[in-house]
């Protein structure tokens, strides 16, 4: 069984000791995380391990998922797109439905949420819960996972009226922080090196996975793993691949993705991607179930180069996952990708398909550079983006909020 001690081998014993010290002040504290999907997408990926690790440290933690109908998720997806900068409004009926669904969830959840010492509400979908839990005792934190640096103002103005009621908010990076009348914390996400998604795999397993999808491991492979979402720019990836293929004729592209329960647009984008790629047998579009973690792991390990050409990106866990597997990443020059891809060191930041193609060509022509960048990438993740660092940040945040500590936290 995986427990905190299992991470000592990777991050060092002192890091684990430090976590125990911090958690000493939080023993028995009741914490609830609330989001809108248990499978699919980065938030679910992180909570799956973070929750049990917090429990092991002596906190009383649970994870609640709100439910909604397709209309609700359509509305929250529009909201998500608008917060990431798309100029789309939301009708009064949709807004009313958004609040109604939050209210329905509140009827079920509020008795527990109101008793909790700390409530983390993730992203816009459940953000309005706070309006309906008027007897809350604890600290409520709005945890934003998306790139909200340049939101479409009318939609942000609407959501902001709920966010201001929280005691604090958390953003991935300073660029995303907003003028708000409460404390804001900057906490980038992380990956779990011991999850099925990231553990070491045998070369046979990697080979079998690629064979299952009819991809030739002997030929160059470039990969993007992500939900079929316009902000992930799968069409731009195909363009980049087509440009690079002129110079590397044996090149293959794997676009692997799935849907998330809270993302109704996926199917439409997938159809578009299939349309654009249908005539090229070297483009492999794989629609994976949400729990295909080992498959994603094997695909990432077997690829030569990983792309994440997003136009907007809250963080991009797939970037960290690939870097942990010593892959150079060609990432879109957007949001959280900028925090991870150290341009020219752990990969390249690009803004256009042409830019991505140029970097693909360079990396395929320079295998030595590819290896070197991959090694640096893994080290960078080890130092900055593993779950133990994330856990430490959350514990620090809770100590600081519950004990009103603003500057220094003294460990026992
Ligand atoms: N993922 C997956 N299967 C897929 C597509 C994505 O398991 O078909 C995982 C991916 O490995 C990553 C997470 O879902 O762990 C996506 O997180 P990211 O931050 O990259 O993007 P988000 O979907 O949250 O926008």
PDB file of N, CA, C and O and ligand atoms in Angstrom, residues 40-43 45 197 225-227 232 256-259 288-290 292-293 296 300 308 313 315-319 321, ligand 1:
ATOM      1  N   UNK A  40     -11.471  12.176 -14.615  1.00  0.00           N
ATOM      2  CA  UNK A  40     -11.239  12.997 -15.812  1.00  0.00           C
ATOM      3  C   UNK A  40     -10.816  14.402 -15.417  1.00  0.00           C
ATOM      4  O   UNK A  40     -11.441  15.035 -14.567  1.00  0.00           O
ATOM      5  N   UNK A  41      -9.733  14.865 -16.048  1.00  0.00           N
ATOM      6  CA  UNK A  41      -9.270  16.224 -15.769  1.00  0.00           C
ATOM      7  C   UNK A  41      -8.318  16.282 -14.587  1.00  0.00           C
ATOM      8  O   UNK A  41      -8.215  15.330 -13.793  1.00  0.00           O
ATOM      9  N   UNK A  42      -7.648  17.405 -14.519  1.00  0.00           N
ATOM     10  CA  UNK A  42      -6.562  17.551 -13.551  1.00  0.00           C
ATOM     11  C   UNK A  42      -6.997  17.582 -12.083  1.00  0.00           C
ATOM     12  O   UNK A  42      -6.294  17.058 -11.223  1.00  0.00           O
ATOM     13  N   UNK A  43      -8.148  18.168 -11.804  1.00  0.00           N
ATOM     14  CA  UNK A  43      -8.547  18.333 -10.401  1.00  0.00           C
ATOM     15  C   UNK A  43      -8.773  16.964  -9.749  1.00  0.00           C
ATOM     16  O   UNK A  43      -8.259  16.681  -8.647  1.00  0.00           O
ATOM     17  N   UNK A  45      -7.605  14.180 -10.695  1.00  0.00           N
ATOM     18  CA  UNK A  45      -6.311  13.493 -10.685  1.00  0.00           C
ATOM     19  C   UNK A  45      -5.544  13.825  -9.391  1.00  0.00           C
ATOM     20  O   UNK A  45      -4.971  12.950  -8.746  1.00  0.00           O
ATOM     21  N   UNK A 197      -0.411   6.502 -13.234  1.00  0.00           N
ATOM     22  CA  UNK A 197      -0.103   7.421 -14.326  1.00  0.00           C
ATOM     23  C   UNK A 197       1.397   7.681 -14.459  1.00  0.00           C
ATOM     24  O   UNK A 197       1.886   8.017 -15.532  1.00  0.00           O
ATOM     25  N   UNK A 225      -1.404  14.321 -25.094  1.00  0.00           N
ATOM     26  CA  UNK A 225      -2.484  13.726 -24.301  1.00  0.00           C
ATOM     27  C   UNK A 225      -3.309  14.862 -23.750  1.00  0.00           C
ATOM     28  O   UNK A 225      -2.782  15.719 -23.044  1.00  0.00           O
ATOM     29  N   UNK A 226      -4.584  14.888 -24.105  1.00  0.00           N
ATOM     30  CA  UNK A 226      -5.439  15.881 -23.451  1.00  0.00           C
ATOM     31  C   UNK A 226      -6.888  15.689 -23.847  1.00  0.00           C
ATOM     32  O   UNK A 226      -7.179  15.062 -24.869  1.00  0.00           O
ATOM     33  N   UNK A 227      -7.759  16.224 -23.037  1.00  0.00           N
ATOM     34  CA  UNK A 227      -9.168  16.216 -23.400  1.00  0.00           C
ATOM     35  C   UNK A 227      -9.314  16.865 -24.766  1.00  0.00           C
ATOM     36  O   UNK A 227      -8.517  17.729 -25.129  1.00  0.00           O
ATOM     37  N   UNK A 232      -6.894  23.246 -26.012  1.00  0.00           N
ATOM     38  CA  UNK A 232      -5.709  22.362 -26.087  1.00  0.00           C
ATOM     39  C   UNK A 232      -5.160  22.329 -27.513  1.00  0.00           C
ATOM     40  O   UNK A 232      -4.171  21.685 -27.783  1.00  0.00           O
ATOM     41  N   UNK A 256      -4.028  11.476 -27.884  1.00  0.00           N
ATOM     42  CA  UNK A 256      -4.791  10.620 -26.988  1.00  0.00           C
ATOM     43  C   UNK A 256      -5.592  11.478 -26.038  1.00  0.00           C
ATOM     44  O   UNK A 256      -5.060  12.423 -25.456  1.00  0.00           O
ATOM     45  N   UNK A 257      -6.843  11.155 -25.910  1.00  0.00           N
ATOM     46  CA  UNK A 257      -7.643  11.961 -24.995  1.00  0.00           C
ATOM     47  C   UNK A 257      -8.912  11.253 -24.617  1.00  0.00           C
ATOM     48  O   UNK A 257      -9.253  10.202 -25.156  1.00  0.00           O
ATOM     49  N   UNK A 258      -9.569  11.836 -23.674  1.00  0.00           N
ATOM     50  CA  UNK A 258     -10.842  11.294 -23.263  1.00  0.00           C
ATOM     51  C   UNK A 258     -11.747  12.448 -22.942  1.00  0.00           C
ATOM     52  O   UNK A 258     -11.389  13.597 -23.145  1.00  0.00           O
ATOM     53  N   UNK A 259     -12.882  12.137 -22.429  1.00  0.00           N
ATOM     54  CA  UNK A 259     -13.773  13.208 -21.996  1.00  0.00           C
ATOM     55  C   UNK A 259     -13.717  13.299 -20.488  1.00  0.00           C
ATOM     56  O   UNK A 259     -13.174  12.426 -19.827  1.00  0.00           O
ATOM     57  N   UNK A 288      -9.764   7.611 -25.097  1.00  0.00           N
ATOM     58  CA  UNK A 288      -9.523   6.695 -23.973  1.00  0.00           C
ATOM     59  C   UNK A 288     -10.575   6.867 -22.883  1.00  0.00           C
ATOM     60  O   UNK A 288     -11.070   7.968 -22.667  1.00  0.00           O
ATOM     61  N   UNK A 289     -10.869   5.767 -22.168  1.00  0.00           N
ATOM     62  CA  UNK A 289     -11.746   5.934 -21.003  1.00  0.00           C
ATOM     63  C   UNK A 289     -11.035   6.758 -19.936  1.00  0.00           C
ATOM     64  O   UNK A 289      -9.801   6.842 -19.926  1.00  0.00           O
ATOM     65  N   UNK A 290     -11.818   7.347 -19.062  1.00  0.00           N
ATOM     66  CA  UNK A 290     -11.239   8.290 -18.089  1.00  0.00           C
ATOM     67  C   UNK A 290     -10.217   7.646 -17.153  1.00  0.00           C
ATOM     68  O   UNK A 290      -9.354   8.317 -16.620  1.00  0.00           O
ATOM     69  N   UNK A 292      -7.898   5.369 -17.881  1.00  0.00           N
ATOM     70  CA  UNK A 292      -6.828   4.663 -18.614  1.00  0.00           C
ATOM     71  C   UNK A 292      -5.443   5.188 -18.199  1.00  0.00           C
ATOM     72  O   UNK A 292      -4.613   5.542 -19.038  1.00  0.00           O
ATOM     73  N   UNK A 293      -5.211   5.237 -16.901  1.00  0.00           N
ATOM     74  CA  UNK A 293      -3.984   5.886 -16.420  1.00  0.00           C
ATOM     75  C   UNK A 293      -2.711   5.185 -16.880  1.00  0.00           C
ATOM     76  O   UNK A 293      -1.742   5.815 -17.279  1.00  0.00           O
ATOM     77  N   UNK A 296      -2.050   5.892 -20.538  1.00  0.00           N
ATOM     78  CA  UNK A 296      -1.473   7.224 -20.740  1.00  0.00           C
ATOM     79  C   UNK A 296       0.005   7.208 -20.336  1.00  0.00           C
ATOM     80  O   UNK A 296       0.877   7.727 -21.046  1.00  0.00           O
ATOM     81  N   UNK A 300       3.085   8.085 -22.795  1.00  0.00           N
ATOM     82  CA  UNK A 300       4.046   9.156 -22.502  1.00  0.00           C
ATOM     83  C   UNK A 300       5.472   8.607 -22.472  1.00  0.00           C
ATOM     84  O   UNK A 300       6.398   9.233 -22.988  1.00  0.00           O
ATOM     85  N   UNK A 308       2.237  19.875 -25.873  1.00  0.00           N
ATOM     86  CA  UNK A 308       1.027  20.344 -25.195  1.00  0.00           C
ATOM     87  C   UNK A 308       0.811  21.764 -25.685  1.00  0.00           C
ATOM     88  O   UNK A 308       1.158  22.730 -25.052  1.00  0.00           O
ATOM     89  N   UNK A 313      -4.098  27.574 -20.736  1.00  0.00           N
ATOM     90  CA  UNK A 313      -3.888  26.392 -19.907  1.00  0.00           C
ATOM     91  C   UNK A 313      -3.714  26.813 -18.459  1.00  0.00           C
ATOM     92  O   UNK A 313      -2.846  27.634 -18.148  1.00  0.00           O
ATOM     93  N   UNK A 315      -2.762  24.907 -15.890  1.00  0.00           N
ATOM     94  CA  UNK A 315      -1.430  24.410 -15.531  1.00  0.00           C
ATOM     95  C   UNK A 315      -0.936  23.440 -16.595  1.00  0.00           C
ATOM     96  O   UNK A 315       0.061  23.670 -17.246  1.00  0.00           O
ATOM     97  N   UNK A 316      -1.691  22.378 -16.805  1.00  0.00           N
ATOM     98  CA  UNK A 316      -1.267  21.379 -17.784  1.00  0.00           C
ATOM     99  C   UNK A 316      -0.500  20.255 -17.121  1.00  0.00           C
ATOM    100  O   UNK A 316       0.711  20.126 -17.269  1.00  0.00           O
ATOM    101  N   UNK A 317      -1.237  19.438 -16.373  1.00  0.00           N
ATOM    102  CA  UNK A 317      -0.591  18.317 -15.689  1.00  0.00           C
ATOM    103  C   UNK A 317       0.134  17.406 -16.662  1.00  0.00           C
ATOM    104  O   UNK A 317       1.145  16.797 -16.334  1.00  0.00           O
ATOM    105  N   UNK A 318      -0.396  17.317 -17.868  1.00  0.00           N
ATOM    106  CA  UNK A 318       0.213  16.419 -18.846  1.00  0.00           C
ATOM    107  C   UNK A 318       1.661  16.841 -19.142  1.00  0.00           C
ATOM    108  O   UNK A 318       2.494  15.992 -19.464  1.00  0.00           O
ATOM    109  N   UNK A 319       1.930  18.120 -18.991  1.00  0.00           N
ATOM    110  CA  UNK A 319       3.299  18.603 -19.214  1.00  0.00           C
ATOM    111  C   UNK A 319       4.219  18.038 -18.129  1.00  0.00           C
ATOM    112  O   UNK A 319       5.272  17.465 -18.415  1.00  0.00           O
ATOM    113  N   UNK A 321       3.676  15.478 -16.248  1.00  0.00           N
ATOM    114  CA  UNK A 321       3.743  14.011 -16.359  1.00  0.00           C
ATOM    115  C   UNK A 321       4.798  13.599 -17.389  1.00  0.00           C
ATOM    116  O   UNK A 321       5.597  12.695 -17.149  1.00  0.00           O
TER     117      UNK A 321
HETATM  118  N1  LIG B   1      -5.894  12.510 -18.877  1.00  0.00           N
HETATM  119  C1  LIG B   1      -6.179  11.157 -18.902  1.00  0.00           C
HETATM  120  N2  LIG B   1      -6.735  10.637 -20.009  1.00  0.00           N
HETATM  121  C2  LIG B   1      -7.018  11.399 -21.088  1.00  0.00           C
HETATM  122  C3  LIG B   1      -6.729  12.772 -21.064  1.00  0.00           C
HETATM  123  C4  LIG B   1      -6.161  13.307 -19.930  1.00  0.00           C
HETATM  124  O1  LIG B   1      -5.934  10.433 -17.937  1.00  0.00           O
HETATM  125  O2  LIG B   1      -7.520  10.854 -22.043  1.00  0.00           O
HETATM  126  C5  LIG B   1      -5.282  13.054 -17.671  1.00  0.00           C
HETATM  127  C6  LIG B   1      -3.906  13.624 -17.913  1.00  0.00           C
HETATM  128  O3  LIG B   1      -2.939  12.604 -17.886  1.00  0.00           O
HETATM  129  C7  LIG B   1      -3.802  14.610 -16.759  1.00  0.00           C
HETATM  130  C8  LIG B   1      -5.226  15.113 -16.616  1.00  0.00           C
HETATM  131  O4  LIG B   1      -6.064  14.112 -17.178  1.00  0.00           O
HETATM  132  O5  LIG B   1      -3.410  13.966 -15.594  1.00  0.00           O
HETATM  133  C9  LIG B   1      -5.447  16.416 -17.364  1.00  0.00           C
HETATM  134  O6  LIG B   1      -4.950  17.466 -16.632  1.00  0.00           O
HETATM  135  P1  LIG B   1      -4.458  18.796 -17.338  1.00  0.00           P
HETATM  136  O7  LIG B   1      -4.075  19.743 -16.253  1.00  0.00           O
HETATM  137  O8  LIG B   1      -3.390  18.484 -18.335  1.00  0.00           O
HETATM  138  O9  LIG B   1      -5.714  19.323 -18.146  1.00  0.00           O
HETATM  139  P2  LIG B   1      -7.256  19.559 -17.765  1.00  0.00           P
HETATM  140  O10 LIG B   1      -7.997  18.415 -18.372  1.00  0.00           O
HETATM  141  O11 LIG B   1      -7.382  19.637 -16.280  1.00  0.00           O
HETATM  142  O12 LIG B   1      -7.570  20.856 -18.467  1.00  0.00           O
END
